[in-house]
Coordinates of N, CA and C in Angstrom, one line a residue:
P1 N 124.9 141.9 80.9 CA 124.7 142.4 79.6 C 123.4 141.9 78.9
D2 N 122.9 142.7 78.0 CA 121.7 142.3 77.3 C 121.9 141.4 76.1
E3 N 123.2 141.0 75.9 CA 123.5 140.2 74.7 C 123.1 138.8 74.9
V4 N 122.7 138.2 73.8 CA 122.4 136.7 73.7 C 123.5 136.1 72.9
V5 N 124.1 135.1 73.3 CA 125.2 134.4 72.6 C 124.7 133.1 72.1
I6 N 125.0 132.8 70.8 CA 124.7 131.5 70.2 C 126.1 130.8 69.9
L7 N 126.3 129.6 70.5 CA 127.5 128.9 70.2 C 127.2 128.1 68.9
L8 N 128.0 128.3 67.9 CA 127.9 127.6 66.7 C 129.1 126.7 66.5
A9 N 128.8 125.4 66.3 CA 129.9 124.4 66.1 C 129.4 123.3 65.2
Y10 N 130.1 123.2 64.0 CA 129.7 122.2 63.0 C 130.0 120.8 63.6
N11 N 129.0 120.0 63.7 CA 129.1 118.6 64.3 C 129.6 118.8 65.8
G12 N 129.3 119.9 66.4 CA 129.8 120.2 67.7 C 129.3 119.2 68.8
G13 N 128.1 118.6 68.6 CA 127.6 117.7 69.6 C 128.5 116.5 69.8
S14 N 129.3 116.2 68.8 CA 130.1 115.0 68.9 C 131.4 115.2 69.7
C15 N 131.9 116.5 69.8 CA 133.2 116.7 70.4 C 133.2 118.1 71.2
D16 N 132.9 119.1 70.5 CA 133.1 120.5 71.1 C 132.3 120.7 72.3
L17 N 131.1 120.3 72.3 CA 130.2 120.5 73.5 C 130.7 119.7 74.7
K18 N 131.1 118.5 74.4 CA 131.6 117.6 75.5 C 132.8 118.2 76.1
W19 N 133.8 118.7 75.3 CA 135.0 119.3 75.9 C 134.6 120.6 76.7
L20 N 133.7 121.4 76.1 CA 133.3 122.6 76.8 C 132.7 122.3 78.2
W21 N 131.9 121.2 78.2 CA 131.2 120.8 79.4 C 132.3 120.3 80.4
K22 N 133.2 119.5 80.0 CA 134.3 119.0 80.8 C 135.1 120.1 81.4
L23 N 135.5 121.0 80.6 CA 136.4 122.1 81.0 C 135.7 123.0 82.0
T24 N 134.4 123.3 81.9 CA 133.7 124.2 82.7 C 133.2 123.6 84.0
Q25 N 133.0 122.3 83.9 CA 132.4 121.6 85.1 C 133.4 120.8 85.9
A26 N 134.6 120.8 85.5 CA 135.7 120.1 86.2 C 135.8 120.6 87.7
P27 N 136.2 119.8 88.6 CA 136.4 120.3 90.0 C 137.5 121.4 90.0
N28 N 137.2 122.4 90.7 CA 138.1 123.6 90.8 C 138.4 124.3 89.5
S29 N 137.6 124.1 88.5 CA 137.7 124.9 87.3 C 137.5 126.3 87.5
T30 N 138.3 127.2 86.9 CA 138.1 128.6 86.9 C 137.3 129.1 85.7
M31 N 137.0 128.2 84.8 CA 136.2 128.5 83.6 C 134.7 128.2 83.8
N32 N 133.9 129.0 83.2 CA 132.5 128.8 83.2 C 131.8 129.2 81.9
I33 N 130.6 128.8 81.7 CA 129.9 129.1 80.5 C 129.2 130.4 80.8
P34 N 129.4 131.4 80.0 CA 128.8 132.7 80.2 C 127.3 132.7 80.2
S35 N 126.7 133.4 81.1 CA 125.2 133.4 81.2 C 124.5 133.9 79.9
Q36 N 125.2 134.6 79.1 CA 124.7 135.1 77.8 C 124.5 134.0 76.8
L37 N 125.2 132.9 77.0 CA 125.2 131.7 76.1 C 123.9 131.0 76.3
Q38 N 122.9 131.2 75.4 CA 121.6 130.6 75.6 C 121.2 129.6 74.5
F39 N 122.0 129.6 73.4 CA 121.6 128.7 72.4 C 122.8 128.0 71.8
F40 N 122.6 126.8 71.2 CA 123.6 126.1 70.5 C 123.1 125.7 69.1
L41 N 123.9 126.0 68.1 CA 123.5 125.7 66.7 C 124.5 124.8 66.1
D42 N 124.1 123.7 65.7 CA 125.0 122.8 64.9 C 124.5 122.8 63.5
P43 N 125.2 123.5 62.6 CA 124.8 123.6 61.2 C 124.6 122.2 60.5
L44 N 125.5 121.3 60.9 CA 125.4 119.9 60.3 C 124.1 119.3 60.6
Q45 N 123.6 119.4 61.8 CA 122.3 118.8 62.2 C 121.1 119.5 61.5
V46 N 121.2 120.8 61.3 CA 120.2 121.5 60.5 C 120.2 121.0 59.1
I47 N 121.4 120.9 58.5 CA 121.5 120.4 57.1 C 121.0 119.0 56.9
K48 N 121.3 118.1 57.8 CA 120.9 116.7 57.7 C 119.5 116.4 58.1
N49 N 119.0 117.2 59.1 CA 117.7 116.8 59.6 C 116.5 117.7 59.2
Y50 N 116.7 118.8 58.5 CA 115.6 119.6 58.1 C 115.5 119.5 56.6
K51 N 114.6 118.8 56.1 CA 114.4 118.6 54.6 C 114.1 119.9 53.9
S52 N 113.7 120.9 54.6 CA 113.4 122.2 53.9 C 114.7 123.0 53.7
C53 N 115.8 122.6 54.4 CA 117.1 123.3 54.2 C 117.6 123.0 52.8
P54 N 117.9 124.1 52.1 CA 118.4 123.9 50.7 C 119.7 123.1 50.6
L55 N 120.4 123.0 51.7 CA 121.6 122.2 51.7 C 121.4 120.7 52.1
H56 N 120.2 120.3 52.3 CA 119.9 119.0 52.7 C 120.4 118.0 51.6
P57 N 121.0 116.9 52.0 CA 121.6 116.0 51.0 C 120.7 115.6 49.8
K58 N 119.4 115.5 50.1 CA 118.6 115.1 48.9 C 118.4 116.2 47.9
K59 N 118.7 117.4 48.3 CA 118.6 118.6 47.4 C 120.0 118.8 46.7
T60 N 121.1 118.6 47.4 CA 122.4 118.9 46.8 C 123.0 117.8 46.1
K61 N 122.6 116.6 46.5 CA 123.1 115.3 45.9 C 124.6 115.2 46.3
L62 N 125.1 115.9 47.3 CA 126.4 115.7 47.8 C 126.6 114.4 48.5
E63 N 127.7 113.7 48.3 CA 128.0 112.5 48.9 C 128.3 112.6 50.4
S64 N 128.8 113.8 50.8 CA 129.2 114.0 52.2 C 128.6 115.4 52.6
C65 N 128.3 115.4 53.9 CA 127.9 116.7 54.5 C 129.0 117.2 55.4
N66 N 130.2 116.8 55.2 CA 131.3 117.3 56.1 C 131.5 118.8 55.7
L67 N 132.2 119.5 56.6 CA 132.4 120.9 56.5 C 133.0 121.3 55.1
K68 N 134.0 120.5 54.7 CA 134.7 120.8 53.5 C 133.8 120.7 52.3
S69 N 132.9 119.7 52.2 CA 132.0 119.5 51.1 C 131.0 120.6 51.1
I70 N 130.4 120.9 52.2 CA 129.3 121.9 52.2 C 129.9 123.3 51.9
Y71 N 131.1 123.6 52.5 CA 131.7 124.9 52.2 C 132.0 125.0 50.7
R72 N 132.5 123.9 50.1 CA 132.8 124.0 48.6 C 131.5 124.2 47.8
F73 N 130.4 123.6 48.2 CA 129.2 123.7 47.5 C 128.7 125.2 47.6
V74 N 128.8 125.7 48.8 CA 128.2 127.1 49.1 C 129.1 128.2 48.5
S75 N 130.4 128.0 48.6 CA 131.4 129.1 48.2 C 132.0 128.9 46.9
G76 N 132.0 127.7 46.4 CA 132.7 127.4 45.1 C 134.2 127.3 45.3
E77 N 134.7 127.3 46.6 CA 136.1 127.3 46.8 C 136.4 126.1 47.7
E78 N 137.7 125.7 47.7 CA 138.2 124.6 48.6 C 138.4 125.2 50.0
L79 N 138.1 124.4 51.0 CA 138.4 124.8 52.4 C 139.9 124.4 52.6
L80 N 140.8 125.3 52.7 CA 142.2 125.0 53.0 C 142.4 125.1 54.5
G81 N 143.2 124.2 55.0 CA 143.5 124.2 56.4 C 142.3 123.8 57.3
A82 N 141.5 122.8 56.8 CA 140.4 122.4 57.6 C 140.9 121.9 59.0
H83 N 140.1 122.1 60.0 CA 140.4 121.7 61.4 C 141.2 122.7 62.1
D84 N 141.6 123.8 61.4 CA 142.3 124.9 62.0 C 141.1 125.8 62.4
I85 N 141.1 126.3 63.6 CA 140.0 127.0 64.2 C 139.6 128.2 63.4
V86 N 140.5 129.0 62.9 CA 140.2 130.2 62.1 C 139.6 129.8 60.8
N87 N 140.1 128.8 60.1 CA 139.6 128.4 58.8 C 138.2 127.8 59.0
D88 N 138.0 127.0 60.0 CA 136.7 126.4 60.3 C 135.6 127.4 60.6
V89 N 136.0 128.4 61.4 CA 135.1 129.5 61.8 C 134.7 130.3 60.5
K90 N 135.6 130.6 59.6 CA 135.3 131.3 58.4 C 134.4 130.4 57.5
A91 N 134.6 129.1 57.5 CA 133.8 128.3 56.6 C 132.4 128.2 57.2
Q92 N 132.3 128.1 58.5 CA 130.9 128.0 59.2 C 130.2 129.3 59.0
T93 N 130.9 130.4 59.1 CA 130.2 131.7 58.9 C 129.7 131.9 57.5
C94 N 130.5 131.4 56.5 CA 130.1 131.4 55.1 C 128.8 130.6 54.9
I95 N 128.8 129.4 55.5 CA 127.7 128.5 55.3 C 126.4 129.0 56.0
V96 N 126.5 129.4 57.2 CA 125.3 129.9 58.0 C 124.8 131.2 57.4
G97 N 125.8 132.1 56.9 CA 125.4 133.3 56.3 C 124.8 133.2 54.9
S98 N 124.9 132.1 54.3 CA 124.5 131.9 53.0 C 123.0 131.7 52.9
T99 N 122.4 132.2 51.8 CA 121.0 132.1 51.6 C 120.6 130.6 51.4
L100 N 121.6 129.7 51.1 CA 121.3 128.3 51.0 C 121.1 127.6 52.3
F101 N 121.5 128.2 53.4 CA 121.3 127.6 54.7 C 119.9 127.6 55.2
F102 N 119.1 128.7 54.8 CA 117.8 128.8 55.4 C 116.8 128.4 54.3

């Protein structure tokens, strides 16, 4: 396929990517990383490390850059059910889709 896939995971380098690697590289694993997966984006790293990002801590004055705090700042709503995959995906989509992310 001509599609390019971007794996998006908030603070994913600390856990998600490690598990993905273990599951796909384990001996006799039937799982693999699709060839279309060409990029990884960790919104937390963008927010923390790019001073031009409008969500950078120095610009928002937020005490924490955790998903709940950034989601609340961007959406004005509380993130209910954090760490539930569906709720976390919705929160990350909201953040990355926001004009404040770029």
